[in-house]
Short mmCIF file of C-alpha atoms in Angstrom, two decimals:
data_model
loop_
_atom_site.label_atom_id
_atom_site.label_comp_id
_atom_site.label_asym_id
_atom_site.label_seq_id
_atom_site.Cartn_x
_atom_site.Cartn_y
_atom_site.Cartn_z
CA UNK A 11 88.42 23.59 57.01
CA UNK A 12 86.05 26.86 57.53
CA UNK A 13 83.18 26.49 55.35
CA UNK A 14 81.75 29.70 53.56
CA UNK A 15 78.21 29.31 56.16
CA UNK A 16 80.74 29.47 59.48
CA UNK A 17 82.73 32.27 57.66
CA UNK A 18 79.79 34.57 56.69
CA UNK A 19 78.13 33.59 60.28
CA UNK A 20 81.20 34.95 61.78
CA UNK A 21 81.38 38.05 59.95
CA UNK A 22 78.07 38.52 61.13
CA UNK A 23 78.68 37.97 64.60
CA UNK A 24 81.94 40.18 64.06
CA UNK A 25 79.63 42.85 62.55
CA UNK A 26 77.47 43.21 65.25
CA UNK A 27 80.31 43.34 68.19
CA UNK A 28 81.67 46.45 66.07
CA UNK A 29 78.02 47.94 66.41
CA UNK A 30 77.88 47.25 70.09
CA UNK A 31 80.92 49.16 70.24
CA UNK A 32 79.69 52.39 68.24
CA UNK A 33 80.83 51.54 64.71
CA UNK A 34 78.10 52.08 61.90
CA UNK A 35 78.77 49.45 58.91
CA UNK A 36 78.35 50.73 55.71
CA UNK A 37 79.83 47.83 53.87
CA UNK A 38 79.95 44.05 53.75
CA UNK A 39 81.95 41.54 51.58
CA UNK A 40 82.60 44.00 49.11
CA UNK A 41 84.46 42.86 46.24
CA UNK A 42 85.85 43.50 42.85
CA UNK A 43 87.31 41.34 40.58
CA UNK A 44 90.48 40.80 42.03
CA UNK A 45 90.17 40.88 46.01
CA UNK A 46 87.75 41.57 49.17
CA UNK A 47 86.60 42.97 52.05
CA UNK A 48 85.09 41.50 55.04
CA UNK A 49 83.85 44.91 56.63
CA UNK A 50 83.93 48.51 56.29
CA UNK A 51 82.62 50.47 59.21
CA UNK A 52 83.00 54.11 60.19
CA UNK A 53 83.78 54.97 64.06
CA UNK A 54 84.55 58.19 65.15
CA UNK A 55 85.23 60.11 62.00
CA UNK A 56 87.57 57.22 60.77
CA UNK A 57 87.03 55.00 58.09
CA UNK A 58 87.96 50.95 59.33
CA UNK A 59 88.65 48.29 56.71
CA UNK A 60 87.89 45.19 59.02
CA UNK A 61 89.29 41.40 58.17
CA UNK A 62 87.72 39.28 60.13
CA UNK A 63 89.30 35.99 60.89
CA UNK A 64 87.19 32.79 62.32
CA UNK A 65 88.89 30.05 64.28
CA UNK A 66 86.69 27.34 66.28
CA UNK A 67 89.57 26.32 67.98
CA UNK A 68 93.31 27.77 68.52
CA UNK A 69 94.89 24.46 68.02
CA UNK A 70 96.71 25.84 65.41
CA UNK A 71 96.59 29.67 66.39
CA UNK A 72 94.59 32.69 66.58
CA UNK A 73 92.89 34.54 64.12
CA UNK A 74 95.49 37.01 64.34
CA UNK A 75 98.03 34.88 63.32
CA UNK A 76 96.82 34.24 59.91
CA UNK A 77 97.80 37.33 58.59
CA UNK A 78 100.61 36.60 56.82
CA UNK A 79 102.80 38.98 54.81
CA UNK A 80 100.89 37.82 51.46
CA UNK A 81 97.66 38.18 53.60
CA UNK A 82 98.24 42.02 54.36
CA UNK A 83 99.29 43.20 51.06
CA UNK A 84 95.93 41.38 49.17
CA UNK A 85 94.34 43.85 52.75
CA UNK A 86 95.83 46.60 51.24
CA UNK A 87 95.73 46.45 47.77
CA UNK A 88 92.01 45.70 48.58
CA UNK A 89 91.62 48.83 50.50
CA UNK A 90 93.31 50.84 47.64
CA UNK A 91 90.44 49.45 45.37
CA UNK A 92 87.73 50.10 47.35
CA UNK A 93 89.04 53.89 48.05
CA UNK A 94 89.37 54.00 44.74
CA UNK A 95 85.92 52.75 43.68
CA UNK A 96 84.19 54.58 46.07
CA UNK A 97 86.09 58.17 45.16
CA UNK A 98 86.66 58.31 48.96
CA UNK A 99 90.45 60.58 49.63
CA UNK A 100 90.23 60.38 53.61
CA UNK A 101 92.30 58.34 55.71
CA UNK A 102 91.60 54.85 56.61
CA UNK A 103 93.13 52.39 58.58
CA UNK A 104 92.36 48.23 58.43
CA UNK A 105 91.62 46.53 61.44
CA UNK A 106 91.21 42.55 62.56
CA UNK A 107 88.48 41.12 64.15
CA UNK A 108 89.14 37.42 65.62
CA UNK A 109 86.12 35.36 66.41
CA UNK A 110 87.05 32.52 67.77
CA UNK A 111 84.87 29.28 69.77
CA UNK A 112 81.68 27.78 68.89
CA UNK A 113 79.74 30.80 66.63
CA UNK A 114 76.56 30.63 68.84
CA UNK A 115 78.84 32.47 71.69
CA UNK A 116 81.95 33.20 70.66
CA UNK A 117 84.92 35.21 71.85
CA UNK A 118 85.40 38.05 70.02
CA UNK A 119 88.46 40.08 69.55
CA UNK A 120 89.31 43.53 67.66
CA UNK A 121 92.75 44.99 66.63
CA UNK A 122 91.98 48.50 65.54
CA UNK A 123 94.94 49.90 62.41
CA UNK A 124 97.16 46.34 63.41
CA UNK A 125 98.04 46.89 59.46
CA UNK A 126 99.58 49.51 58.13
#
């Protein structure tokens, strides 16, 4: 099991790749009382929603493959709540960052709108 310290390390790790790669984070772990939010970054005029999945080894998969059905309607009700708390009426789309190895150099992967 992924403790909370690996998780958070990866979102860090997953947080800096995106800046590397031109996107300016202007949100981390944000949450409400029902749901959260790994990332949200800007790039290019678009707002990204970014879940970021950890995996040390792929034994049993990819990061990618954990987003199940259930997984991407909590992304998008999410979304809807954070749009909604944040008065923001522009489009969006919510991307997936896989990390995945040990965290001190891991392989990191990003699926930009993979949601819908």
């Amino acid at each position: 099991m992924i403790t909370t310290v690996a998780g958070r390390l990866a979102e860090t790790k997953a947080a800096a790749f995106l800046e590397n790669q031109g996107f300016e984070i202007i949100g981390r772990n944000w949450r409400n009382r029902w749901c959260e939010l790994d990332i949200i970054a800007r790039h290019g005029g678009q707002l990204h929603i970014v879940e970021v999945k950890y995996r040390r080894r792929l034994d049993w998969g990819s990061g990618f493959e954990y987003i199940t059905p259930d997984k991407i309607a909590r992304l998008k009700r999410a979304a809807l709540a954070w749009t909604w708390a944040h008065h923001y009426t522009g489009a969006y789309q919510i991307d997936v960052v896989a990390v995945t190895g040990e965290l001190g150099s891991p392989q990191i992967e990003h699926r930009p709108g993979v949601i819908f």
